[in-house]
mmCIF file of N, CA and C in Angstrom:
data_model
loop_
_atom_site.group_PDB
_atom_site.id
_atom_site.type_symbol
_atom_site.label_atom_id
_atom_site.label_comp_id
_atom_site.label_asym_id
_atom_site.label_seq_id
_atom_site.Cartn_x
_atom_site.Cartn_y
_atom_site.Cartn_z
ATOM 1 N N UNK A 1 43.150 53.680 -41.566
ATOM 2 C CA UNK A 1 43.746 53.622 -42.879
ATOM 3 C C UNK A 1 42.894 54.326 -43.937
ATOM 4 N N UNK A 2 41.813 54.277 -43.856
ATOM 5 C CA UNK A 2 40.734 54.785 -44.740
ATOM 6 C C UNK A 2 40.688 56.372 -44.594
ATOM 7 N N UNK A 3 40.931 56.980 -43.387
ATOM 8 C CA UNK A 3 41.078 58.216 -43.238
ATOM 9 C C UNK A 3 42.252 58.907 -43.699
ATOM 10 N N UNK A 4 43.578 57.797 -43.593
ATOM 11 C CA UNK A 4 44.638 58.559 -44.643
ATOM 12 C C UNK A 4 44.644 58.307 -45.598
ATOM 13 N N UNK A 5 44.083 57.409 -46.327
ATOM 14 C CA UNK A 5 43.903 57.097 -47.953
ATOM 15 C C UNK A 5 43.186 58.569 -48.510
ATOM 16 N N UNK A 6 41.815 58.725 -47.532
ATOM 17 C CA UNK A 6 41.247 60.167 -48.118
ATOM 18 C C UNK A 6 41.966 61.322 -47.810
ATOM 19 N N UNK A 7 42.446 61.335 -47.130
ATOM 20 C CA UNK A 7 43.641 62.583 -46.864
ATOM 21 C C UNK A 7 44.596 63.283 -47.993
ATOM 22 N N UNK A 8 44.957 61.908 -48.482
ATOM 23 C CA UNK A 8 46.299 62.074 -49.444
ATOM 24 C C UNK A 8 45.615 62.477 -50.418
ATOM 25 N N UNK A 9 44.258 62.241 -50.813
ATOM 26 C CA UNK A 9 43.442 62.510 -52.356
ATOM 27 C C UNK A 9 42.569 63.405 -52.036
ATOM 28 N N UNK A 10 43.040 64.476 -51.027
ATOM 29 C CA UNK A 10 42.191 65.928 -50.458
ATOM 30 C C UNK A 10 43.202 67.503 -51.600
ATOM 31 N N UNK A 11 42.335 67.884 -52.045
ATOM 32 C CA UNK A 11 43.221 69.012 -52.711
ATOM 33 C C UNK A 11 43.606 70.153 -51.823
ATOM 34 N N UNK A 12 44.563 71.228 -52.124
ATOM 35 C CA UNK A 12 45.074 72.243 -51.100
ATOM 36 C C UNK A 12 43.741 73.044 -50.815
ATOM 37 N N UNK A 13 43.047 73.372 -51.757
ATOM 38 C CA UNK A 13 41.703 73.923 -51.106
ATOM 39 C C UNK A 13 40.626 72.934 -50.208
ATOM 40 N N UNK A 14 40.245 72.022 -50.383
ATOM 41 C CA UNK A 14 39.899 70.875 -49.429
ATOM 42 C C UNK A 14 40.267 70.407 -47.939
ATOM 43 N N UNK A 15 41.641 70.884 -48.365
ATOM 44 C CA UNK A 15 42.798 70.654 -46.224
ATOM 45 C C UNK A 15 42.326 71.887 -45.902
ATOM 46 N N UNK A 16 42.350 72.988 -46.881
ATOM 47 C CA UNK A 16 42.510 74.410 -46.513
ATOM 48 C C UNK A 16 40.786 74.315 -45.203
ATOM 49 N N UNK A 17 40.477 74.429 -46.190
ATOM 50 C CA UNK A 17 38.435 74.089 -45.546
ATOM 51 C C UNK A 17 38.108 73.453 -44.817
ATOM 52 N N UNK A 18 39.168 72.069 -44.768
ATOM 53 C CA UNK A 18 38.782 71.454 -43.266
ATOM 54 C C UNK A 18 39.318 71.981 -42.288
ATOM 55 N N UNK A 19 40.718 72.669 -42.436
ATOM 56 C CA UNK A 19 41.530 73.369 -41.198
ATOM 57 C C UNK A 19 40.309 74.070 -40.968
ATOM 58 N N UNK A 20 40.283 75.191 -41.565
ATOM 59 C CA UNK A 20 39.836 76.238 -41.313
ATOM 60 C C UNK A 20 38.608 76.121 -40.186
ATOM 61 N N UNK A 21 37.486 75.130 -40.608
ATOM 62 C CA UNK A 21 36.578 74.938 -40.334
ATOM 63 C C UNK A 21 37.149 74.483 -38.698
ATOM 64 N N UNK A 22 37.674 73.625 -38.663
ATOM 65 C CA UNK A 22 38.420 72.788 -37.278
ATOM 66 C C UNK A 22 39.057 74.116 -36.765
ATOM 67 N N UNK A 23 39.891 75.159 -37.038
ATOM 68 C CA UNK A 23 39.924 76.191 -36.544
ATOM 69 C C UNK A 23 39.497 77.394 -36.020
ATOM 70 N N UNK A 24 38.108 77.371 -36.493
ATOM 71 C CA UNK A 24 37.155 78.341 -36.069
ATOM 72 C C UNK A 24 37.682 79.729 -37.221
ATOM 73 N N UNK A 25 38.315 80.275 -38.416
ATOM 74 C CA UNK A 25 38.533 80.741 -39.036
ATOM 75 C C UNK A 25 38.380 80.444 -40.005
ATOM 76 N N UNK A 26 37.760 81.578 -41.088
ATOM 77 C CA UNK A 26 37.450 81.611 -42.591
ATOM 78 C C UNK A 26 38.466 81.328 -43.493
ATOM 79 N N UNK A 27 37.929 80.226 -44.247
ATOM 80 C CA UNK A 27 39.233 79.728 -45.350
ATOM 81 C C UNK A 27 39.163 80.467 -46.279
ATOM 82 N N UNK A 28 40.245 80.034 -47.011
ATOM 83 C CA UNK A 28 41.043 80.785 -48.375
ATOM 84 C C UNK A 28 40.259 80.753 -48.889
ATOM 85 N N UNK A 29 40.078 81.997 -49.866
ATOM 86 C CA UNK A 29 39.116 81.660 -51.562
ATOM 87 C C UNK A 29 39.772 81.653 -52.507
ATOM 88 N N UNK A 30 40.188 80.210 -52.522
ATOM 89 C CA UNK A 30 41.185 80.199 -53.930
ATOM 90 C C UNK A 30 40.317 80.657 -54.982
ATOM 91 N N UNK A 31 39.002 80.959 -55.659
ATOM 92 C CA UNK A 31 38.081 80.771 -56.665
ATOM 93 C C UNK A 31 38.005 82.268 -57.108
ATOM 94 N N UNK A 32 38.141 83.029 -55.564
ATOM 95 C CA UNK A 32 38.851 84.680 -56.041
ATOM 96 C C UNK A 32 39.880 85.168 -56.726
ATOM 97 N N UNK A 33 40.799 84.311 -56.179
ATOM 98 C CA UNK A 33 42.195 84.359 -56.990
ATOM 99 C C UNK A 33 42.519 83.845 -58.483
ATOM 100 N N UNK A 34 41.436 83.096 -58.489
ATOM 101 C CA UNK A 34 42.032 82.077 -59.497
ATOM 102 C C UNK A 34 40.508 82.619 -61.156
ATOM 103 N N UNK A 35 40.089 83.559 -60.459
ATOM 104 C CA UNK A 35 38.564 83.861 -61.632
ATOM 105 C C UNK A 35 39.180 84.853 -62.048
ATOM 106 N N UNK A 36 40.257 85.604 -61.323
ATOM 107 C CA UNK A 36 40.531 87.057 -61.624
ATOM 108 C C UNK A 36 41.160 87.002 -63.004
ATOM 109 N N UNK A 37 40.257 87.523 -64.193
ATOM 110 C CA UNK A 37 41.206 87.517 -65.127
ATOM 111 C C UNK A 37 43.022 87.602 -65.528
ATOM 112 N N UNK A 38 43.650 86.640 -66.045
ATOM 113 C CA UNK A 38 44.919 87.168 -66.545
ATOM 114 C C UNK A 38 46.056 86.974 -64.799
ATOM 115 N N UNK A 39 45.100 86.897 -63.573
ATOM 116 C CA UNK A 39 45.746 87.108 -62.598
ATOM 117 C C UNK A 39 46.986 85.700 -61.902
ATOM 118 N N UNK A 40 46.317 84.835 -62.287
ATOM 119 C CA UNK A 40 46.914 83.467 -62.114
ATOM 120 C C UNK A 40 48.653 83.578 -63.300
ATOM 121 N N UNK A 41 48.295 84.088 -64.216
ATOM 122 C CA UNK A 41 49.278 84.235 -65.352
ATOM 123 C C UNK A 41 50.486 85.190 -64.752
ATOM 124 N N UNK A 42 50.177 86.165 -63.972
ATOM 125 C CA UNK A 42 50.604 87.470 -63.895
ATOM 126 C C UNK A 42 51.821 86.854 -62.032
ATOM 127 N N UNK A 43 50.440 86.004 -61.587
ATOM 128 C CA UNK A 43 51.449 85.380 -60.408
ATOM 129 C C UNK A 43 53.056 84.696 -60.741
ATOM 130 N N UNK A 44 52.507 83.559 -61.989
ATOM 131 C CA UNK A 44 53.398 82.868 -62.076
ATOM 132 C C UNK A 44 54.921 83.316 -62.640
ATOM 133 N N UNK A 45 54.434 84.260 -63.537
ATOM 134 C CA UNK A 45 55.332 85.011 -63.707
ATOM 135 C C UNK A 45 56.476 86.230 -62.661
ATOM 136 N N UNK A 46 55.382 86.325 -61.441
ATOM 137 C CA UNK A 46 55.785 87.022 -60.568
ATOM 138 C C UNK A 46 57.051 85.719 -60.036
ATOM 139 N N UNK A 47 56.393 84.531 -59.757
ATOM 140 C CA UNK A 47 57.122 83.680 -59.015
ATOM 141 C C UNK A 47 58.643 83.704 -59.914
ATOM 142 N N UNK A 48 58.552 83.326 -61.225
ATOM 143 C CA UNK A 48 59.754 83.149 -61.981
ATOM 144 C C UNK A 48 60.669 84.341 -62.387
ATOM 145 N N UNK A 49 60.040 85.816 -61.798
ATOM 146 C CA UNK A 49 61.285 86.899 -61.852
ATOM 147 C C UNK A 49 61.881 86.773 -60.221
ATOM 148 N N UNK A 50 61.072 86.318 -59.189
ATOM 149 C CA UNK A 50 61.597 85.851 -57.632
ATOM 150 C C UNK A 50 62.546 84.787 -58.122
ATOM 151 N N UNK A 51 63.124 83.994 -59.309
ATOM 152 C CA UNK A 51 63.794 82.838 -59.138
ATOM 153 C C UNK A 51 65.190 83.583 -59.809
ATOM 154 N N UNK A 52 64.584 84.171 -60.554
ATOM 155 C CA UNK A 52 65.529 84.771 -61.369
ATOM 156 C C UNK A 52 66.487 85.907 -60.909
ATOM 157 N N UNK A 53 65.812 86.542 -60.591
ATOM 158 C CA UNK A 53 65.784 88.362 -59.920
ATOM 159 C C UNK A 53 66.117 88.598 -58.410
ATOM 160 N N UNK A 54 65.629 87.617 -57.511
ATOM 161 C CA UNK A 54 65.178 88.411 -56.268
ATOM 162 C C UNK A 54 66.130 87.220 -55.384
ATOM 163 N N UNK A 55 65.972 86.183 -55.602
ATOM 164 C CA UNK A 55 66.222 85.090 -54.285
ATOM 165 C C UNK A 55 67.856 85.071 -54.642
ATOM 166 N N UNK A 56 68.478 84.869 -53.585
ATOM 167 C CA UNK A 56 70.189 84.199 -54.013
ATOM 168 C C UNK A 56 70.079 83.366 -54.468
ATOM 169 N N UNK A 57 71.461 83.353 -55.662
ATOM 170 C CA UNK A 57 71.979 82.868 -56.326
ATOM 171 C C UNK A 57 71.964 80.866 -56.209
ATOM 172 N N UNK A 58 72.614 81.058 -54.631
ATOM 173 C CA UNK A 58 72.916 79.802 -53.900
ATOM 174 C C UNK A 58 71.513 79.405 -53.377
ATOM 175 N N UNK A 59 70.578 79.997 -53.264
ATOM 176 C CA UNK A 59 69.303 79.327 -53.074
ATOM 177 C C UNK A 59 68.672 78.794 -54.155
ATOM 178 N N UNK A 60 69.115 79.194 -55.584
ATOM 179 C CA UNK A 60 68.166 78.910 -56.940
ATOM 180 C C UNK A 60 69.502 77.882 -57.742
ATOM 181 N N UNK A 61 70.444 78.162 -57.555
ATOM 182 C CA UNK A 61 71.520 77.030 -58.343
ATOM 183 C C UNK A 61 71.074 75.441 -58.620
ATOM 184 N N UNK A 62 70.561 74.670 -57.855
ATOM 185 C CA UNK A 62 70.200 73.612 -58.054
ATOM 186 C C UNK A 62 68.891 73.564 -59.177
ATOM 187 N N UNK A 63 68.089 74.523 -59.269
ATOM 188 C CA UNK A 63 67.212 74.523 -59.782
ATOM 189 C C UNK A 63 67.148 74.842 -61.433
ATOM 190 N N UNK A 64 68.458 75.684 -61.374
ATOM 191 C CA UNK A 64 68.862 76.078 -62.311
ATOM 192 C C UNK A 64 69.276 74.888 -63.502
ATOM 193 N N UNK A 65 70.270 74.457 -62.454
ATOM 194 C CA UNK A 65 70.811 73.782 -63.121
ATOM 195 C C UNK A 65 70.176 72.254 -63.729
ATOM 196 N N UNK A 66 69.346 72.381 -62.468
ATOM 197 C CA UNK A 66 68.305 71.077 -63.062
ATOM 198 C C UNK A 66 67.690 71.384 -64.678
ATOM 199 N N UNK A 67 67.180 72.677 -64.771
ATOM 200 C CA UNK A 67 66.485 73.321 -65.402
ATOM 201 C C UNK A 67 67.398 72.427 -66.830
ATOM 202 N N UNK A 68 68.459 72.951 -66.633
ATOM 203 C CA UNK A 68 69.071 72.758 -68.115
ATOM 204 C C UNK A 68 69.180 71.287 -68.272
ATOM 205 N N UNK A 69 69.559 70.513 -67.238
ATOM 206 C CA UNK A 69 69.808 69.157 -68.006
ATOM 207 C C UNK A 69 68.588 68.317 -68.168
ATOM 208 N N UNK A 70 67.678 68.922 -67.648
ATOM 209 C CA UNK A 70 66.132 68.104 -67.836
ATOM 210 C C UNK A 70 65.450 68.923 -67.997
ATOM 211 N N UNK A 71 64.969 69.879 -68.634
ATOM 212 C CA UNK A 71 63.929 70.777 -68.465
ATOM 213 C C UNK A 71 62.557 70.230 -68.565
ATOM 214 N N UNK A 72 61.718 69.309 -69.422
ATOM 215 C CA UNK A 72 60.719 69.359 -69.454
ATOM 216 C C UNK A 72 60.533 68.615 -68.254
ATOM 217 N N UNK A 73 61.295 67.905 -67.771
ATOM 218 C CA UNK A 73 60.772 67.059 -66.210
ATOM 219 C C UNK A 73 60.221 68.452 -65.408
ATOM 220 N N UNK A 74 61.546 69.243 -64.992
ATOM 221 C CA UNK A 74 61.696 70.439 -63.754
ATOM 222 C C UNK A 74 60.440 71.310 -64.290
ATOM 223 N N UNK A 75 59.667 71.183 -65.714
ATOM 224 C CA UNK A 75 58.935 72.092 -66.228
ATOM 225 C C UNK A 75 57.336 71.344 -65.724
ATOM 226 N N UNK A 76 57.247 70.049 -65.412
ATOM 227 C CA UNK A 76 56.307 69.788 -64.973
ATOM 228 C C UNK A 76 56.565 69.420 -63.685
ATOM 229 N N UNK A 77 57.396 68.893 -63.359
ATOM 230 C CA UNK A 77 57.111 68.571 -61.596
ATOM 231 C C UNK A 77 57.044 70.358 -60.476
ATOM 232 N N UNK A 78 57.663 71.017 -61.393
ATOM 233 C CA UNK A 78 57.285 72.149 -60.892
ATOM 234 C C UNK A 78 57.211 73.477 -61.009
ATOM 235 N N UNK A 79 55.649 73.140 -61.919
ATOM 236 C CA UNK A 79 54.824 74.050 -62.127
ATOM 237 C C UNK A 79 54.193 75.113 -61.003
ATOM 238 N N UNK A 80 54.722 76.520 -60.900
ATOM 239 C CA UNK A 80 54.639 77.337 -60.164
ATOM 240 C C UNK A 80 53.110 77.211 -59.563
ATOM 241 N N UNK A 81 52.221 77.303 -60.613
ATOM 242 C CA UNK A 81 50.633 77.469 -60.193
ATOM 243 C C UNK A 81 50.484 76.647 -58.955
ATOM 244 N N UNK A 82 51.212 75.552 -58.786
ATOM 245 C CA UNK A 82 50.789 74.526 -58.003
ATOM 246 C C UNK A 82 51.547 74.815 -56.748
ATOM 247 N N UNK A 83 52.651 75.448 -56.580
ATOM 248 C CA UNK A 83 53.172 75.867 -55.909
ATOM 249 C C UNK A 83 52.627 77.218 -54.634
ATOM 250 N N UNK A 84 51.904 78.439 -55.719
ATOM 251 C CA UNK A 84 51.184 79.143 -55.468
ATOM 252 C C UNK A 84 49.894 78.933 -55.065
ATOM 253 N N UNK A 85 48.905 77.678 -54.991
ATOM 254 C CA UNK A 85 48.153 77.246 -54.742
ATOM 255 C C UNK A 85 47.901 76.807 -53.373
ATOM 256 N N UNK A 86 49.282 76.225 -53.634
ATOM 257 C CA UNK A 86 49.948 75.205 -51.856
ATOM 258 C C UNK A 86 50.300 76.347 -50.400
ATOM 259 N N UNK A 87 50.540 77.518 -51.102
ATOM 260 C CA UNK A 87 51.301 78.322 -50.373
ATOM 261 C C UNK A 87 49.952 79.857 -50.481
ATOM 262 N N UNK A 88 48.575 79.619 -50.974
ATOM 263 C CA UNK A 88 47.642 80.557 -50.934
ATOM 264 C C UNK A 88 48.194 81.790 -51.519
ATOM 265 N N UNK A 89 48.784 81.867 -52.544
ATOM 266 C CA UNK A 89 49.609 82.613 -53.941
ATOM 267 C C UNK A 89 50.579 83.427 -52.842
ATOM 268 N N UNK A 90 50.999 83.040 -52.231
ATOM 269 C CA UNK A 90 51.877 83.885 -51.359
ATOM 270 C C UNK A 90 53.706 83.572 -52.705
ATOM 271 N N UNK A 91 53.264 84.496 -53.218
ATOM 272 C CA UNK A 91 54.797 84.676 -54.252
ATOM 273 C C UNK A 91 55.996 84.154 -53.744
ATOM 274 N N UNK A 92 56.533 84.900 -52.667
ATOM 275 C CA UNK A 92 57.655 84.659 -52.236
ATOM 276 C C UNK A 92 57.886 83.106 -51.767
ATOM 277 N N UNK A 93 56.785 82.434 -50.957
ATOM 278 C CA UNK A 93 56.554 81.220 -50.291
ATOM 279 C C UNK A 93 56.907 80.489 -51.317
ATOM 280 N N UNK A 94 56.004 80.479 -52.574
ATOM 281 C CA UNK A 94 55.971 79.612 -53.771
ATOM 282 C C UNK A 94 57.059 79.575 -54.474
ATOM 283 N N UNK A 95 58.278 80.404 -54.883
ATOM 284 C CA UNK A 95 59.254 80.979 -55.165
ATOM 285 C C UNK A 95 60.381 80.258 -54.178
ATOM 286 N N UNK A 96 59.818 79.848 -53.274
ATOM 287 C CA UNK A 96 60.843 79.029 -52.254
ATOM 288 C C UNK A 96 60.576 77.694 -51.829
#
């Protein structure tokens, strides 16, 4: 129980580092991504022309529509950065 209590309160860079390590492969550097001036800004924005622009219609409708009848909820429960974080800024991933 104590091992999933600490689990759940491990951040995406933290799982990332233990996989990795347990995998014999070099983890992510989120600290690259995330120092790069202006670059974190430039993602999120990437993610929200993928919602807008790029993905179907019928894949983003719910979101949309959430958007309007609650926005500041849909504006914090999902905040792209965190999305892009989870998914190692992979745009498209985060975007989906």
């Amino acid at each position: 129980d104590d091992d999933k209590e600490e689990k759940i309160n491990l951040s995406p860079k933290e799982v990332e580092e233990i996989t990795s390590d347990m995998m014999g492969r070099p983890s992510f550097d989120y600290d690259a991504v995330e120092q790069q001036p202006g670059h974190l800004e430039s993602l999120k924005e990437s993610v929200e022309e993928y919602l807008h622009d790029v993905l179907p219609k019928a894949l983003t409708k719910d979101y949309f529509e959430a958007l309007e009848k609650v926005p500041n909820l849909v504006r914090e429960e999902t905040d792209p950065i965190m999305f892009l974080r989870c998914d190692k800024y992979d745009v498209l991933k985060a975007a989906t």
